[in-house]
Amino acid sequence: MADYYSPEDLNRFQEIGGEASELARKFFDYYGAVFSEGALSEREKALIALAVAHAVQCPYCIDAYTRACLEKGSNLEEMTEAVHVACAIRGGASLIHGIQMRRIAAKLSM
Amino acid sequence: MESSWAVYGCTAEPAKAESGVEPFRKKLARLGKTLLRATGTTLQVNLGPMCNQLCRHCHLDAGPHRTETMDLETMEELLRFARTCAPQVVDITGGAPELNPHLSYLVESLSPWVPRLMIRTNLTALAEAGTEELLELFRKKRVVLVASFPSPNPAQLEAQRGIGVMGKSLEMLRVLNMAGYGIPGSELELDLVSNPAGAFLPPAQQKAQERFRKELQRRWGIHFNRLYTFANVPLGRFRMWLISTGNFQGYMQRLQSAFNPLTLEGLMCRSLVSISWEGYLFDCDFNLCVALPMGGMKRHISEMEGFPEPGSPIVVGDHCYACTAGSGFT
């Protein structure tokens, strides 16, 4: 194996149902339902997915949802803003924990 | 001797590249499908690849470096042939049709008896060709204008069509609106066409239309009637771009994965005949680009009377995957 990640694996996602077809079917049915038009448009959902893909740093998801965003009519400006949303939440999540640090430090300090 | 590629579409024969997809012809055969002509309704007239722009998605390799354009003699033969067809629609395209010196004559000749006369415009050529005179003629003859406008996002639009094109396109859309084109309640129809700015499929037409309408009105106060979204066809300059950027295989596979057999029934090639600037007949503008003549035999409009017979086979190639992806090219 040359690499842990292979772009070709993205097109083989369905193979995950190999030894657990019923579970895979349920997952993919659910997945399809999540991304279909609802209170949010498919375009909005793709942008959310792109942001989450960056938050979880999944290269497969980044690949898939970059294309999906473009194919739903989004542009690079909107997609970059979505990535910044992920960045802000990740950064903010670290920073808000700093309050815990300050609280503990305050308790321990004279 | 010039190759047929140079004559019809591309300045150089396209680089051979392995698409990695099942040949379209075999795909149809495997599915037990055929692509046959229905009753003819539309004449598409390609006045030639002469154009003032050098769009990167162009399947015809049109641009300022191309000088081919339909001459008056061919146009007279076209008018005779058109009479024998009695089409519901005549769709004039290019290149940039506005740059043909005989366009006004063609419009004057066709408009009295063609129910729907369409001209495809890149918007900027209309300014170069003398907007006032042409626009007055289009208004008077109720010509439908179909304008290329890939995206309300300037970066996406200019990546496809060239630096500075966004501003010029918006300016011409304003001029068209002021002339009554695209305004709600007006009889002057202005439609937009959006092709993706890259190696990906277009968004769903209805959703894209809603978004374009909202964006164009909010940001620039521009109105239009309908938006059509079409996949880029992997021929000509776009094919070269796909190959040179390593996108060719991926794009072909994307098109193939989106193949929708339900599109076959309504494909434009079933009811349309495409005529080159020299007067030769093709099943569509894309076959014209790759010199695949209608019925596999090179035929001139001077040799034909009326539309080809319903039931005649349509010549296909792997580029047909672009018209059968998703909602299709109808």
Tab-separated table of C-alpha atoms in Angstrom:
chain	number	residue	atom	x	y	z
A	1	MET	CA	0.000	0.000	0.000
A	2	ALA	CA	1.506	3.315	-1.139
A	3	ASP	CA	-0.824	5.478	0.887
A	4	TYR	CA	-3.538	5.184	3.520
A	5	TYR	CA	-5.821	7.375	1.424
A	6	SER	CA	-6.726	6.608	-2.192
A	7	PRO	CA	-9.008	8.936	-4.235
A	8	GLU	CA	-10.399	5.881	-6.059
A	9	ASP	CA	-11.869	4.637	-2.779
A	10	LEU	CA	-14.490	7.377	-2.953
A	11	ASN	CA	-16.170	5.643	-5.896
A	12	ARG	CA	-16.094	2.341	-3.974
A	13	PHE	CA	-18.050	3.648	-0.980
A	14	GLN	CA	-20.966	1.267	-1.689
A	15	GLU	CA	-18.621	-1.718	-1.150
A	16	ILE	CA	-18.829	-1.041	2.574
A	17	GLY	CA	-22.068	-3.019	2.405
A	18	GLY	CA	-20.117	-6.164	1.532
A	19	GLU	CA	-20.559	-8.016	4.813
A	20	ALA	CA	-23.306	-5.870	6.305
A	21	SER	CA	-25.670	-5.086	3.470
A	22	GLU	CA	-28.716	-4.323	5.600
A	23	LEU	CA	-26.860	-1.829	7.768
A	24	ALA	CA	-25.332	-0.207	4.667
A	25	ARG	CA	-28.739	0.009	2.997
A	26	LYS	CA	-30.179	1.740	6.048
A	27	PHE	CA	-27.244	4.122	6.206
A	28	PHE	CA	-27.349	5.040	2.521
A	29	ASP	CA	-31.123	5.448	2.562
A	30	TYR	CA	-30.783	7.765	5.538
A	31	TYR	CA	-27.850	9.585	3.895
A	32	GLY	CA	-29.864	10.146	0.732
A	33	ALA	CA	-32.828	11.426	2.721
A	34	VAL	CA	-30.650	13.837	4.693
A	35	PHE	CA	-29.277	15.445	1.531
A	36	SER	CA	-32.535	15.709	-0.373
A	37	GLU	CA	-34.439	18.990	-0.527
A	38	GLY	CA	-36.231	19.769	2.725
A	39	ALA	CA	-36.482	22.882	4.865
A	40	LEU	CA	-32.954	23.484	3.611
A	41	SER	CA	-32.123	23.411	-0.099
A	42	GLU	CA	-29.719	20.826	-1.550
A	43	ARG	CA	-27.295	23.679	-2.205
A	44	GLU	CA	-27.363	24.809	1.452
A	45	LYS	CA	-26.921	21.241	2.669
A	46	ALA	CA	-23.925	20.736	0.396
A	47	LEU	CA	-22.303	23.885	1.830
A	48	ILE	CA	-22.927	22.636	5.387
A	49	ALA	CA	-21.432	19.270	4.408
A	50	LEU	CA	-18.381	21.021	2.976
A	51	ALA	CA	-17.872	22.896	6.248
A	52	VAL	CA	-18.282	19.724	8.326
A	53	ALA	CA	-15.913	17.868	5.966
A	54	HIS	CA	-13.248	20.426	6.864
A	55	ALA	CA	-14.073	20.217	10.558
A	56	VAL	CA	-13.619	16.432	10.560
A	57	GLN	CA	-10.782	16.741	7.989
A	58	CYS	CA	-12.094	13.955	5.776
A	59	PRO	CA	-10.376	14.153	2.358
A	60	TYR	CA	-13.045	11.982	0.770
A	61	CYS	CA	-15.788	14.314	1.980
A	62	ILE	CA	-13.824	17.410	0.905
A	63	ASP	CA	-13.402	15.910	-2.584
A	64	ALA	CA	-17.066	14.886	-2.844
A	65	TYR	CA	-18.589	18.077	-1.456
A	66	THR	CA	-16.324	20.482	-3.336
A	67	ARG	CA	-17.751	18.963	-6.517
A	68	ALA	CA	-21.271	18.788	-5.059
A	69	CYS	CA	-21.195	22.470	-4.087
A	70	LEU	CA	-20.084	23.486	-7.590
A	71	GLU	CA	-22.740	21.262	-9.160
A	72	LYS	CA	-25.439	22.785	-6.947
A	73	GLY	CA	-24.446	26.219	-8.218
A	74	SER	CA	-22.220	27.525	-5.437
A	75	ASN	CA	-19.065	29.492	-6.110
A	76	LEU	CA	-15.609	29.574	-4.527
A	77	GLU	CA	-16.452	32.685	-2.495
A	78	GLU	CA	-19.364	30.921	-0.775
A	79	MET	CA	-17.388	27.692	-0.369
A	80	THR	CA	-14.446	29.504	1.226
A	81	GLU	CA	-16.817	31.229	3.653
A	82	ALA	CA	-18.221	27.802	4.570
A	83	VAL	CA	-14.690	26.596	5.364
A	84	HIS	CA	-14.206	29.685	7.559
A	85	VAL	CA	-17.385	28.770	9.441
A	86	ALA	CA	-15.812	25.376	10.190
A	87	CYS	CA	-12.567	27.107	11.170
A	88	ALA	CA	-14.349	29.598	13.442
A	89	ILE	CA	-16.283	26.856	15.244
A	90	ARG	CA	-13.158	24.732	15.679
A	91	GLY	CA	-11.149	27.713	16.880
A	92	GLY	CA	-13.963	28.934	19.079
A	93	ALA	CA	-14.320	25.462	20.590
A	94	SER	CA	-10.673	25.577	21.691
A	95	LEU	CA	-10.917	29.135	22.899
A	96	ILE	CA	-14.082	28.649	24.976
A	97	HIS	CA	-12.254	25.872	26.847
A	98	GLY	CA	-9.801	28.581	27.842
A	99	ILE	CA	-12.480	29.822	30.248
A	100	GLN	CA	-12.274	26.452	32.011
A	101	MET	CA	-8.502	26.890	32.177
A	102	ARG	CA	-8.954	30.349	33.673
A	103	ARG	CA	-11.498	29.095	36.168
A	104	ILE	CA	-9.220	26.266	37.361
A	105	ALA	CA	-6.211	28.553	37.396
A	106	ALA	CA	-8.181	31.110	39.434
A	107	LYS	CA	-9.165	28.450	41.931
A	108	LEU	CA	-5.588	27.228	42.290
A	109	SER	CA	-3.962	30.616	42.398
A	110	MET	CA	-3.560	33.053	45.272
B	1	MET	CA	-5.060	19.493	-47.398
B	2	GLU	CA	-6.931	20.727	-44.360
B	3	SER	CA	-8.390	18.065	-42.111
B	4	SER	CA	-12.137	17.973	-41.621
B	5	TRP	CA	-11.487	19.020	-38.030
B	6	ALA	CA	-9.905	22.244	-39.179
B	7	VAL	CA	-12.742	22.876	-41.584
B	8	TYR	CA	-15.594	22.312	-39.150
B	9	GLY	CA	-14.669	22.832	-35.596
B	10	CYS	CA	-11.187	22.785	-34.282
B	11	THR	CA	-7.980	24.356	-35.443
B	12	ALA	CA	-6.191	21.131	-34.653
B	13	GLU	CA	-7.368	17.569	-34.397
B	14	PRO	CA	-8.042	16.973	-30.726
B	15	ALA	CA	-5.467	15.112	-28.755
B	16	LYS	CA	-6.264	11.441	-28.473
B	17	ALA	CA	-7.097	10.669	-24.916
B	18	GLU	CA	-8.469	7.600	-23.230
B	19	SER	CA	-11.849	8.523	-21.821
B	20	GLY	CA	-12.228	5.392	-19.730
B	21	VAL	CA	-15.976	5.257	-20.428
B	22	GLU	CA	-18.064	2.739	-22.320
B	23	PRO	CA	-18.492	4.023	-25.883
B	24	PHE	CA	-21.870	5.771	-26.123
B	25	ARG	CA	-22.917	3.672	-29.118
B	26	LYS	CA	-22.262	0.468	-27.142
B	27	LYS	CA	-24.069	1.863	-24.126
B	28	LEU	CA	-27.213	2.402	-26.201
B	29	ALA	CA	-26.933	-1.067	-27.757
B	30	ARG	CA	-26.460	-2.715	-24.364
B	31	LEU	CA	-29.562	-0.975	-23.041
B	32	GLY	CA	-31.509	-1.897	-26.168
B	33	LYS	CA	-32.009	1.782	-27.002
B	34	THR	CA	-31.854	3.497	-30.366
B	35	LEU	CA	-31.617	7.174	-31.221
B	36	LEU	CA	-33.819	7.891	-34.202
B	37	ARG	CA	-35.189	11.076	-35.680
B	38	ALA	CA	-38.670	12.264	-34.847
B	39	THR	CA	-40.605	14.879	-36.810
B	40	GLY	CA	-38.378	17.845	-37.564
B	41	THR	CA	-39.273	21.148	-35.936
B	42	THR	CA	-36.041	23.120	-35.620
B	43	LEU	CA	-33.311	24.371	-37.915
B	44	GLN	CA	-30.125	25.339	-36.135
B	45	VAL	CA	-27.973	27.554	-38.312
B	46	ASN	CA	-24.320	27.900	-37.369
B	47	LEU	CA	-23.091	31.058	-39.091
B	48	GLY	CA	-19.483	30.117	-38.328
B	49	PRO	CA	-16.889	30.100	-35.561
B	50	MET	CA	-15.888	33.751	-36.010
B	51	CYS	CA	-16.235	35.287	-32.544
B	52	ASN	CA	-14.920	38.218	-30.510
B	53	GLN	CA	-14.450	36.026	-27.417
B	54	LEU	CA	-12.271	33.031	-26.649
B	55	CYS	CA	-14.371	31.159	-24.096
B	56	ARG	CA	-12.602	28.251	-22.456
B	57	HIS	CA	-15.601	25.943	-22.595
B	58	CYS	CA	-16.223	26.434	-26.336
B	59	HIS	CA	-16.804	23.129	-28.141
B	60	LEU	CA	-16.194	24.789	-31.518
B	61	ASP	CA	-12.872	26.498	-30.858
B	62	ALA	CA	-14.527	29.748	-31.923
B	63	GLY	CA	-12.681	33.023	-31.493
B	64	PRO	CA	-11.116	36.059	-33.142
B	65	HIS	CA	-8.631	33.767	-34.905
B	66	ARG	CA	-11.456	32.156	-36.911
B	67	THR	CA	-12.653	33.887	-40.069
B	68	GLU	CA	-15.158	31.342	-41.398
B	69	THR	CA	-18.646	32.775	-41.718
B	70	MET	CA	-21.636	31.984	-43.914
B	71	ASP	CA	-21.567	33.811	-47.258
B	72	LEU	CA	-24.576	35.273	-49.063
B	73	GLU	CA	-24.755	32.469	-51.637
B	74	THR	CA	-24.983	29.813	-48.918
B	75	MET	CA	-27.505	31.966	-47.074
B	76	GLU	CA	-29.749	32.065	-50.162
B	77	GLU	CA	-29.536	28.254	-50.365
B	78	LEU	CA	-30.323	28.101	-46.668
B	79	LEU	CA	-33.433	30.237	-47.147
B	80	ARG	CA	-34.616	27.965	-49.968
B	81	PHE	CA	-33.988	24.874	-47.836
B	82	ALA	CA	-35.678	26.438	-44.818
B	83	ARG	CA	-38.809	27.070	-46.913
B	84	THR	CA	-38.978	23.355	-47.764
B	85	CYS	CA	-38.692	22.461	-44.059
B	86	ALA	CA	-41.206	25.012	-42.736
B	87	PRO	CA	-39.652	24.817	-39.253
B	88	GLN	CA	-41.365	25.924	-36.063
B	89	VAL	CA	-38.037	27.246	-34.788
B	90	VAL	CA	-34.901	28.652	-36.387
B	91	ASP	CA	-31.999	28.866	-33.949
B	92	ILE	CA	-29.106	31.018	-35.185
B	93	THR	CA	-25.792	30.396	-33.500
B	94	GLY	CA	-22.023	30.650	-33.995
B	95	GLY	CA	-19.403	31.803	-33.007
B	96	ALA	CA	-20.996	35.176	-32.673
B	97	PRO	CA	-23.856	35.474	-35.207
B	98	GLU	CA	-23.771	39.285	-34.866
B	99	LEU	CA	-20.393	39.356	-36.636
B	100	ASN	CA	-21.818	37.887	-39.846
B	101	PRO	CA	-22.382	40.801	-42.271
B	102	HIS	CA	-25.597	39.254	-43.618
B	103	LEU	CA	-27.353	38.621	-40.301
B	104	SER	CA	-29.875	41.430	-40.798
B	105	TYR	CA	-30.811	40.043	-44.195
B	106	LEU	CA	-31.276	36.569	-42.690
B	107	VAL	CA	-33.506	37.909	-39.907
B	108	GLU	CA	-35.556	40.011	-42.357
B	109	SER	CA	-36.000	36.992	-44.643
B	110	LEU	CA	-36.920	34.439	-41.984
B	111	SER	CA	-39.012	36.459	-39.541
B	112	PRO	CA	-42.227	36.797	-41.617
B	113	TRP	CA	-42.863	33.054	-41.694
B	114	VAL	CA	-40.842	31.430	-38.861
B	115	PRO	CA	-42.931	31.262	-35.657
B	116	ARG	CA	-39.916	31.362	-33.349
B	117	LEU	CA	-36.667	32.942	-34.489
B	118	MET	CA	-33.841	32.699	-31.941
B	119	ILE	CA	-30.384	34.237	-31.919
B	120	ARG	CA	-27.715	33.087	-29.509
B	121	THR	CA	-25.609	35.956	-28.302
B	122	ASN	CA	-22.507	36.175	-26.141
B	123	LEU	CA	-23.726	39.736	-25.288
B	124	THR	CA	-20.386	41.432	-26.017
B	125	ALA	CA	-20.519	40.851	-29.805
B	126	LEU	CA	-23.806	42.740	-29.979
B	127	ALA	CA	-21.949	45.853	-28.818
B	128	GLU	CA	-19.179	45.327	-31.357
B	129	ALA	CA	-21.582	44.759	-34.245
B	130	GLY	CA	-23.549	47.968	-33.701
B	131	THR	CA	-26.126	47.530	-30.989
B	132	GLU	CA	-28.742	50.129	-31.962
B	133	GLU	CA	-29.390	48.986	-35.516
B	134	LEU	CA	-29.403	45.272	-34.722
B	135	LEU	CA	-31.426	45.687	-31.556
B	136	GLU	CA	-34.066	47.715	-33.384
B	137	LEU	CA	-34.345	44.939	-35.970
B	138	PHE	CA	-34.563	42.244	-33.270
B	139	ARG	CA	-37.274	44.204	-31.469
B	140	LYS	CA	-39.260	44.813	-34.625
B	141	LYS	CA	-39.109	41.163	-35.669
B	142	ARG	CA	-39.681	39.797	-32.128
B	143	VAL	CA	-36.440	37.827	-32.268
B	144	VAL	CA	-35.849	35.694	-29.163
B	145	LEU	CA	-32.421	36.397	-27.675
B	146	VAL	CA	-30.593	33.589	-25.883
B	147	ALA	CA	-27.638	35.028	-24.016
B	148	SER	CA	-24.658	33.246	-22.499
B	149	PHE	CA	-24.370	34.099	-18.814
B	150	PRO	CA	-22.755	31.253	-16.866
B	151	SER	CA	-22.841	32.690	-13.364
B	152	PRO	CA	-23.790	35.760	-11.327
B	153	ASN	CA	-20.373	35.332	-9.708
B	154	PRO	CA	-17.809	37.492	-11.582
B	155	ALA	CA	-14.874	35.142	-10.903
B	156	GLN	CA	-16.733	32.126	-12.304
B	157	LEU	CA	-18.054	34.029	-15.316
B	158	GLU	CA	-14.690	35.518	-16.244
B	159	ALA	CA	-12.806	32.251	-15.667
B	160	GLN	CA	-14.910	30.845	-18.480
B	161	ARG	CA	-15.402	33.855	-20.750
B	162	GLY	CA	-12.434	36.171	-20.226
B	163	ILE	CA	-11.348	39.090	-18.073
B	164	GLY	CA	-13.623	42.110	-18.371
B	165	VAL	CA	-16.548	40.164	-19.844
B	166	MET	CA	-18.722	40.377	-16.710
B	167	GLY	CA	-19.052	44.164	-16.832
B	168	LYS	CA	-19.699	44.210	-20.580
B	169	SER	CA	-22.284	41.424	-20.282
B	170	LEU	CA	-24.139	43.220	-17.481
B	171	GLU	CA	-24.084	46.456	-19.449
B	172	MET	CA	-25.619	44.737	-22.491
B	173	LEU	CA	-28.248	43.014	-20.330
B	174	ARG	CA	-29.227	46.463	-19.028
B	175	VAL	CA	-29.471	47.769	-22.589
B	176	LEU	CA	-31.656	44.791	-23.555
B	177	ASN	CA	-33.889	45.349	-20.516
B	178	MET	CA	-34.245	49.024	-21.433
B	179	ALA	CA	-35.298	47.942	-24.933
B	180	GLY	CA	-38.004	45.791	-23.365
B	181	TYR	CA	-36.244	42.433	-23.536
B	182	GLY	CA	-36.780	40.126	-20.553
B	183	ILE	CA	-39.162	42.505	-18.802
B	184	PRO	CA	-42.221	40.859	-17.210
B	185	GLY	CA	-45.248	41.389	-19.446
B	186	SER	CA	-43.147	42.238	-22.506
B	187	GLU	CA	-43.337	40.108	-25.651
B	188	LEU	CA	-39.586	40.422	-26.135
B	189	GLU	CA	-38.024	37.240	-24.808
B	190	LEU	CA	-34.562	37.192	-23.252
B	191	ASP	CA	-33.324	33.834	-22.028
B	192	LEU	CA	-30.008	33.073	-20.367
B	193	VAL	CA	-27.805	30.026	-20.806
B	194	SER	CA	-25.470	28.855	-18.075
B	195	ASN	CA	-22.674	26.368	-18.653
B	196	PRO	CA	-20.508	25.382	-15.686
B	197	ALA	CA	-17.168	27.158	-15.305
B	198	GLY	CA	-15.214	23.905	-15.197
B	199	ALA	CA	-15.255	20.108	-15.233
B	200	PHE	CA	-18.461	19.602	-13.285
B	201	LEU	CA	-22.155	19.261	-14.049
B	202	PRO	CA	-24.595	22.162	-14.041
B	203	PRO	CA	-27.078	22.718	-11.212
B	204	ALA	CA	-30.747	21.780	-11.601
B	205	GLN	CA	-32.329	24.265	-13.982
B	206	GLN	CA	-35.327	25.383	-11.910
B	207	LYS	CA	-33.287	26.001	-8.752
B	208	ALA	CA	-30.576	27.806	-10.686
B	209	GLN	CA	-33.184	29.982	-12.410
B	210	GLU	CA	-34.640	31.050	-9.057
B	211	ARG	CA	-31.176	31.905	-7.741
B	212	PHE	CA	-30.092	33.778	-10.893
B	213	ARG	CA	-33.333	35.759	-10.929
B	214	LYS	CA	-32.931	36.775	-7.290
B	215	GLU	CA	-29.218	37.623	-7.637
B	216	LEU	CA	-29.469	39.521	-10.929
B	217	GLN	CA	-32.403	41.584	-9.678
B	218	ARG	CA	-30.928	42.262	-6.247
B	219	ARG	CA	-27.423	43.173	-7.390
B	220	TRP	CA	-27.958	44.751	-10.789
B	221	GLY	CA	-31.695	45.153	-11.347
B	222	ILE	CA	-31.592	42.856	-14.370
B	223	HIS	CA	-34.565	40.824	-15.635
B	224	PHE	CA	-34.774	37.799	-17.915
B	225	ASN	CA	-37.371	35.213	-18.897
B	226	ARG	CA	-35.831	31.750	-18.550
B	227	LEU	CA	-32.507	30.218	-17.616
B	228	TYR	CA	-31.237	27.079	-19.302
B	229	THR	CA	-28.436	25.078	-17.701
B	230	PHE	CA	-26.344	22.815	-19.930
B	231	ALA	CA	-23.370	20.561	-19.339
B	232	ASN	CA	-20.185	21.461	-21.182
B	233	VAL	CA	-19.543	19.210	-24.174
B	234	PRO	CA	-16.077	17.595	-24.153
B	235	LEU	CA	-15.057	18.809	-27.615
B	236	GLY	CA	-12.995	21.604	-29.104
B	237	ARG	CA	-11.315	24.033	-26.722
B	238	PHE	CA	-13.052	22.575	-23.690
B	239	ARG	CA	-11.720	19.115	-24.523
B	240	MET	CA	-8.204	20.543	-24.819
B	241	TRP	CA	-8.612	22.191	-21.426
B	242	LEU	CA	-9.859	18.933	-19.872
B	243	ILE	CA	-6.880	17.012	-21.233
B	244	SER	CA	-4.272	19.627	-20.345
B	245	THR	CA	-5.532	19.889	-16.761
B	246	GLY	CA	-5.856	16.142	-16.183
B	247	ASN	CA	-9.651	16.411	-15.933
B	248	PHE	CA	-10.646	14.535	-19.077
B	249	GLN	CA	-11.157	11.038	-17.677
B	250	GLY	CA	-12.813	12.268	-14.508
B	251	TYR	CA	-15.217	14.474	-16.452
B	252	MET	CA	-16.138	11.734	-18.909
B	253	GLN	CA	-16.775	9.371	-16.010
B	254	ARG	CA	-18.872	12.021	-14.286
B	255	LEU	CA	-20.969	12.440	-17.439
B	256	GLN	CA	-21.329	8.684	-17.797
B	257	SER	CA	-22.327	8.267	-14.141
B	258	ALA	CA	-25.076	10.858	-14.687
B	259	PHE	CA	-26.369	9.113	-17.846
B	260	ASN	CA	-30.158	9.227	-17.801
B	261	PRO	CA	-31.915	7.063	-20.411
B	262	LEU	CA	-35.089	9.110	-19.901
B	263	THR	CA	-33.407	12.021	-21.691
B	264	LEU	CA	-33.202	10.101	-24.990
B	265	GLU	CA	-36.849	10.724	-25.871
B	266	GLY	CA	-36.542	14.507	-25.754
B	267	LEU	CA	-33.027	15.076	-27.096
B	268	MET	CA	-32.833	18.053	-29.423
B	269	CYS	CA	-31.085	16.023	-32.150
B	270	ARG	CA	-34.319	14.079	-32.700
B	271	SER	CA	-36.179	17.106	-34.025
B	272	LEU	CA	-33.355	19.439	-35.070
B	273	VAL	CA	-31.076	19.756	-38.074
B	274	SER	CA	-27.827	21.660	-37.702
B	275	ILE	CA	-26.462	23.518	-40.721
B	276	SER	CA	-22.835	24.577	-40.957
B	277	TRP	CA	-21.667	27.932	-42.352
B	278	GLU	CA	-20.848	26.084	-45.584
B	279	GLY	CA	-24.348	24.640	-45.799
B	280	TYR	CA	-23.662	21.047	-44.767
B	281	LEU	CA	-26.101	19.102	-42.604
B	282	PHE	CA	-25.515	17.577	-39.181
B	283	ASP	CA	-27.639	16.009	-36.472
B	284	CYS	CA	-26.478	18.644	-33.976
B	285	ASP	CA	-23.951	21.420	-33.442
B	286	PHE	CA	-21.650	19.006	-31.598
B	287	ASN	CA	-21.526	16.538	-34.485
B	288	LEU	CA	-20.821	19.557	-36.698
B	289	CYS	CA	-17.807	20.304	-34.507
B	290	VAL	CA	-16.338	16.832	-35.033
B	291	ALA	CA	-17.371	16.571	-38.692
B	292	LEU	CA	-19.831	13.707	-38.192
B	293	PRO	CA	-22.334	14.400	-40.977
B	294	MET	CA	-26.042	13.677	-40.685
B	295	GLY	CA	-26.770	10.052	-41.505
B	296	GLY	CA	-23.028	9.419	-41.873
B	297	MET	CA	-22.991	11.001	-45.334
B	298	LYS	CA	-21.860	14.514	-46.221
B	299	ARG	CA	-24.881	16.325	-47.620
B	300	HIS	CA	-25.409	19.920	-48.637
B	301	ILE	CA	-28.619	21.922	-48.191
B	302	SER	CA	-28.731	22.399	-51.977
B	303	GLU	CA	-29.245	18.620	-52.312
B	304	MET	CA	-32.093	18.327	-49.825
B	305	GLU	CA	-35.769	19.086	-49.565
B	306	GLY	CA	-37.252	19.288	-46.100
B	307	PHE	CA	-36.332	17.640	-42.829
B	308	PRO	CA	-34.897	14.122	-42.866
B	309	GLU	CA	-37.431	11.302	-42.542
B	310	PRO	CA	-38.630	10.392	-39.048
B	311	GLY	CA	-36.994	7.115	-38.078
B	312	SER	CA	-33.636	7.990	-39.657
B	313	PRO	CA	-30.722	7.030	-37.388
B	314	ILE	CA	-28.793	9.749	-35.583
B	315	VAL	CA	-25.000	9.638	-35.576
B	316	VAL	CA	-23.634	9.376	-32.022
B	317	GLY	CA	-20.265	9.759	-30.313
B	318	ASP	CA	-18.967	9.781	-26.754
B	319	HIS	CA	-19.724	13.517	-26.543
B	320	CYS	CA	-23.414	12.481	-26.477
B	321	TYR	CA	-22.902	11.702	-22.786
B	322	ALA	CA	-23.042	15.482	-22.224
B	323	CYS	CA	-26.594	15.713	-23.603
B	324	THR	CA	-27.845	12.660	-21.694
B	325	ALA	CA	-26.466	13.581	-18.260
B	326	GLY	CA	-28.993	14.444	-15.565
B	327	SER	CA	-31.929	16.340	-17.011
B	328	GLY	CA	-30.341	16.323	-20.454
B	329	PHE	CA	-29.895	18.766	-23.302
B	330	THR	CA	-33.286	19.200	-24.864
